[in-house]
CSV table of C-alpha atoms and ligand atoms in Angstrom, one decimal:
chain,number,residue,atom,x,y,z
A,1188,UNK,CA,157.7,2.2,93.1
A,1189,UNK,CA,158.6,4.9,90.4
A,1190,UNK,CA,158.1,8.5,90.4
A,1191,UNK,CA,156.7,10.5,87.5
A,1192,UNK,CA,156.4,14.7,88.3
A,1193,UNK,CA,154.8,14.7,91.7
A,1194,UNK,CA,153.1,11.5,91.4
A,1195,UNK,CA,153.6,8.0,92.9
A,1196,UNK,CA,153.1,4.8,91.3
A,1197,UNK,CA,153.8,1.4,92.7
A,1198,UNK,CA,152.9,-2.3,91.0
A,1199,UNK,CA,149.7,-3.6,89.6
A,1200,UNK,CA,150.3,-5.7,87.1
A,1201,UNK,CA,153.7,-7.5,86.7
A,1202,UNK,CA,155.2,-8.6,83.4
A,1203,UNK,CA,155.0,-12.0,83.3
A,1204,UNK,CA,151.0,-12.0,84.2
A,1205,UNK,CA,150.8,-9.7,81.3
A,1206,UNK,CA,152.4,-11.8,78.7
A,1207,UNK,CA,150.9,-15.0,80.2
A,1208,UNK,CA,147.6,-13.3,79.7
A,1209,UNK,CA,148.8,-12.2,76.2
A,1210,UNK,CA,149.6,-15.8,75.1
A,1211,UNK,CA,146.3,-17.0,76.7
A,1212,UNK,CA,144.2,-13.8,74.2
A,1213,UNK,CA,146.4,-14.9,71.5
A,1214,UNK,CA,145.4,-18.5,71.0
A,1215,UNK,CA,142.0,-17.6,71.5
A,1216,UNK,CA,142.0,-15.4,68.4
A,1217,UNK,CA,144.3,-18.2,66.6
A,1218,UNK,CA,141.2,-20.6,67.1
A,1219,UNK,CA,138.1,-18.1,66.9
A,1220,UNK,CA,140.0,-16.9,63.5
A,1221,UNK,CA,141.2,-19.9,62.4
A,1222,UNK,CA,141.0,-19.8,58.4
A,1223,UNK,CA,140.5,-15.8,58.5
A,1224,UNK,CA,143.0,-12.6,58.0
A,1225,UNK,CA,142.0,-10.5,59.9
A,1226,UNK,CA,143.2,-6.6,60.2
A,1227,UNK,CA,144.7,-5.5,63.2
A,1228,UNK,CA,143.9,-2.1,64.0
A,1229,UNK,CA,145.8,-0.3,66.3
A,1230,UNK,CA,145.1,2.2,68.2
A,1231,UNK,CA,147.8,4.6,68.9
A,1232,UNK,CA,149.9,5.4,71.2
A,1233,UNK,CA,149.1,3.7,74.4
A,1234,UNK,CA,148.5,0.0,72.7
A,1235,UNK,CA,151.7,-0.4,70.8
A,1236,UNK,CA,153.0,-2.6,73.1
A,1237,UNK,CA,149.8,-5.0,73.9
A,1238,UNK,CA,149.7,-5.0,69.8
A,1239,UNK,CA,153.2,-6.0,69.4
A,1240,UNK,CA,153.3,-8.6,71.8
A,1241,UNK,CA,149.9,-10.2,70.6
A,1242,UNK,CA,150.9,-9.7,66.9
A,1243,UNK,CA,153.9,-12.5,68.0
A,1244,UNK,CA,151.8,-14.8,69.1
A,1245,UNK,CA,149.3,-15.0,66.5
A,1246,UNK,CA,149.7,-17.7,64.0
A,1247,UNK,CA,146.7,-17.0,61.7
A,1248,UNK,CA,147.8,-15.1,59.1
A,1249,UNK,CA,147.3,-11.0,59.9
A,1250,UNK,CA,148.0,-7.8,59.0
A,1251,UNK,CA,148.4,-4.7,61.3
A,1252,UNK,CA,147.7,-1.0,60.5
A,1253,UNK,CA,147.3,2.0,63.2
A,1254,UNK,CA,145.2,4.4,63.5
A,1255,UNK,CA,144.6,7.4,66.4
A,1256,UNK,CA,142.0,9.2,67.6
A,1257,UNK,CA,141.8,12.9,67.9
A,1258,UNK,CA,141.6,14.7,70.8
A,1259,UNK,CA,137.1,15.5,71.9
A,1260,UNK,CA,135.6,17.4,68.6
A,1261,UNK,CA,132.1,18.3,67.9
A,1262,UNK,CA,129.9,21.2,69.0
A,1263,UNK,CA,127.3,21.4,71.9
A,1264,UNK,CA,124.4,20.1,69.2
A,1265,UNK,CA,126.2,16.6,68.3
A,1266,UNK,CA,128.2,15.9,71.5
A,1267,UNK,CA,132.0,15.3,71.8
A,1268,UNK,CA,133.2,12.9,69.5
A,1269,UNK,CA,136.5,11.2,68.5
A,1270,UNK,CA,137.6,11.1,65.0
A,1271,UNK,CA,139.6,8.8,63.3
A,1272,UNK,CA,143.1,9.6,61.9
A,1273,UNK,CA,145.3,8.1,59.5
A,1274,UNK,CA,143.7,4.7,58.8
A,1275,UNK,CA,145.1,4.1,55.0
A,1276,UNK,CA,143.9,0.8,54.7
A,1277,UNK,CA,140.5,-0.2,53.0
A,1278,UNK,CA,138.8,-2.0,55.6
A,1279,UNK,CA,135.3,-2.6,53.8
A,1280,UNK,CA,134.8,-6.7,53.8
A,1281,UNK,CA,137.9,-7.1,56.1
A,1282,UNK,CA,137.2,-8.8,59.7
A,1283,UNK,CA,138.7,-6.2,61.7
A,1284,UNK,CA,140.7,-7.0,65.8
A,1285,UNK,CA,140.5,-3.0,66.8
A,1286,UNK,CA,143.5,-3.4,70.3
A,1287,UNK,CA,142.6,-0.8,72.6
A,1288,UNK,CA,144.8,-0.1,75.8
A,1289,UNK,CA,142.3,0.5,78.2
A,1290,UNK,CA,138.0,1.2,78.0
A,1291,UNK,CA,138.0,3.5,80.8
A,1292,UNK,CA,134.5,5.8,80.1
A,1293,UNK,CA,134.2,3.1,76.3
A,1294,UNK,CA,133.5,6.8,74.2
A,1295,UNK,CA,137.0,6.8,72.7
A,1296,UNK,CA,136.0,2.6,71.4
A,1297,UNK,CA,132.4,3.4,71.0
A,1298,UNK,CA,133.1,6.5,68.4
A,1299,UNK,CA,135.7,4.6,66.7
A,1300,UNK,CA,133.9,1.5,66.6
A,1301,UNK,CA,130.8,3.3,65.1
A,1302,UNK,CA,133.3,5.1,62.3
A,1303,UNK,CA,134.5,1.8,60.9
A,1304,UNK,CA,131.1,0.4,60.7
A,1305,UNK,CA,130.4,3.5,58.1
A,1306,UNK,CA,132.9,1.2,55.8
A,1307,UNK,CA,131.1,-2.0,55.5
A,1308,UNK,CA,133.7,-4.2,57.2
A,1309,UNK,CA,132.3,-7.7,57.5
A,1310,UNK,CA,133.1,-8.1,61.3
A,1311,UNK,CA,134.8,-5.8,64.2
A,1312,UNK,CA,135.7,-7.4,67.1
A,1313,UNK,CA,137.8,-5.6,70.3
A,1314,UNK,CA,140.8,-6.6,72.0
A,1315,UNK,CA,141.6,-4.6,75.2
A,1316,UNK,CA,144.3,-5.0,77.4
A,1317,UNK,CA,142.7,-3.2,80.3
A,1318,UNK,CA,139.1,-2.6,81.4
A,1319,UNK,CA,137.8,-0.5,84.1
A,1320,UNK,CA,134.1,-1.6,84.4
A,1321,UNK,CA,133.5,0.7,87.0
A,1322,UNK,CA,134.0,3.8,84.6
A,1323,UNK,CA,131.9,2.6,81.5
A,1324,UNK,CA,129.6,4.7,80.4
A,1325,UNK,CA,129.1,3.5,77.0
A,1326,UNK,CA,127.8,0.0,76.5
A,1327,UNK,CA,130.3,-1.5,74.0
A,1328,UNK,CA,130.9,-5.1,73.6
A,1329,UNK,CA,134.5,-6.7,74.4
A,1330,UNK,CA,135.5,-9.8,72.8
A,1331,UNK,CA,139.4,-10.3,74.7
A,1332,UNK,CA,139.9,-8.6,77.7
A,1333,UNK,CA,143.5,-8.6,79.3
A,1334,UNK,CA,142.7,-7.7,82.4
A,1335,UNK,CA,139.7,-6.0,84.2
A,1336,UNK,CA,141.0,-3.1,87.1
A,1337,UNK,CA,139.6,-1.1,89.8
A,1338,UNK,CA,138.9,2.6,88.3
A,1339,UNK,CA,142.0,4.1,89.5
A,1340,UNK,CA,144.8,5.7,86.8
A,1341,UNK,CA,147.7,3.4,85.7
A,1342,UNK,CA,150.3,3.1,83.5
A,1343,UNK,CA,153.1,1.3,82.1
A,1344,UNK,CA,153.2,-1.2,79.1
A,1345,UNK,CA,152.3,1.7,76.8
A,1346,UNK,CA,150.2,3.8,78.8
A,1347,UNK,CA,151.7,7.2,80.1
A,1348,UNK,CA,151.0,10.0,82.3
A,1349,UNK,CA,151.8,13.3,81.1
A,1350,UNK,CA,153.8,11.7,78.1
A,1351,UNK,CA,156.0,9.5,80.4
A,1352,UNK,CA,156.4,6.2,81.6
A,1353,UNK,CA,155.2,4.2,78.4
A,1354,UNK,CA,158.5,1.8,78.7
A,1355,UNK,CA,157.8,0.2,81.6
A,1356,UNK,CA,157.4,-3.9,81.3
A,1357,UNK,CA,155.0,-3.9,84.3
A,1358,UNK,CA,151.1,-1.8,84.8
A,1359,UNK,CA,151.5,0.5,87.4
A,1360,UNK,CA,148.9,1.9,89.7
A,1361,UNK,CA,148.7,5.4,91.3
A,1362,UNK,CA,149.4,5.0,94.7
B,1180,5GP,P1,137.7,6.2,77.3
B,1180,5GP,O1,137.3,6.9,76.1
B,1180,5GP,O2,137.4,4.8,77.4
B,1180,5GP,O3,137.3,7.0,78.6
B,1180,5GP,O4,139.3,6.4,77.5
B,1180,5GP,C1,140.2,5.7,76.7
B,1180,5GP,C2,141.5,6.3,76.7
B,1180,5GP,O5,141.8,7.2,77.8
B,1180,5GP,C3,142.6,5.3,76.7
B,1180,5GP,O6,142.9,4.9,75.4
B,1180,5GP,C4,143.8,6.0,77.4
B,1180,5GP,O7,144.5,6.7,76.4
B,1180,5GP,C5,143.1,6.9,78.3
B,1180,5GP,N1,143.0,6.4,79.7
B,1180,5GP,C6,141.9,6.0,80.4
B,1180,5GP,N2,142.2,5.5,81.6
B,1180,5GP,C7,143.5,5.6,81.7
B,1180,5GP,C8,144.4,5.3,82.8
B,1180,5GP,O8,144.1,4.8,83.9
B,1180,5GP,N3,145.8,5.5,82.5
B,1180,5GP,C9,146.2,6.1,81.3
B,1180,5GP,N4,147.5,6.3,81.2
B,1180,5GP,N5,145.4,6.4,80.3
B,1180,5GP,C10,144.0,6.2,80.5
């Protein structure tokens, strides 16, 4: 169990089922992108561990850029809507892997999976490492799922609460 602030968190997800699962995503993407580059986009902060540990077992050839997402924008009129930040890369024509930590509500994926549409790419497929089907509220299609969890908060393996407790090598639920 490990403490954060006042909150408890004990084991969900130990390491080696996470990089087992890893390996297991990974040679899917080898095979379904076999003869392909494709772009890894990743989104920041809470994936860059999922990304770095799929990136290693990827033998197709790849690159990786990162992008995040600001905090909810828009007005009453058009909603709340994430925006993209700091994607450099062109990604028109490119067959884009966006790697996603967890789809909780699917608004944050859904708003940044319409935005990269707006540039033409010729294919977007999503890799998450968690998915809690029980929150979805925004239909959104998943190609690799790591793992799909009850709708309770975790973190661990690059997901935090209140800034802390990214560097954990295990997923850990609140108790
Ligand atoms: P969504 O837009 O799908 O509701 O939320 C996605 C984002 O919310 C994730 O990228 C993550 O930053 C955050 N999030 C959602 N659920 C959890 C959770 O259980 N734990 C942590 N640490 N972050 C979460």
């Amino acid at each position: 169990m490990i403490t954060i602030r006042d909150k408890n968190f004990v084991p969900l997800i130990e390491a080696d089922a996470i990089q087992a699962r890893i390996q297991e995503l990974a040679k899917q993407i080898n095979q379904e992108y076999a003869g392909k580059q494709p772009l890894l986009v990743v989104v920041l902060n809470g994936a860059f561990l999922f990304a770095a540990d799929l990136a290693k077992h990827l033998t197709i050839p790849c690159e990786i850029t990162f992008l995040r997402v600001s905090s909810y924008k828009g007005t009453e009129s058009t909603g709340q809507l994430k925006e993209i930040l700091g994607l450099t890369e062109s990604i028109t024509g490119r067959d884009l892997i966006v790697i996603e930590d967890i789809v909780d509500t699917g608004k944050t994926l859904h708003d940044i999976y319409n935005q990269l549409q707006t540039h033409n790419p010729t294919s977007v497929a999503i890799a998450t490492l968690l998915y809690k089907p029980a929150a979805l509220q925004e239909p959104i299609d998943l190609h690799y799922v790591g793992f799909e969890i009850e709708n309770k908060f975790v973190l661990g393996y690059g997901l935090d609460y209140d800034g802390l407790g990214r560097n954990t090598p295990d997923i850990l639920v609140l108790e």
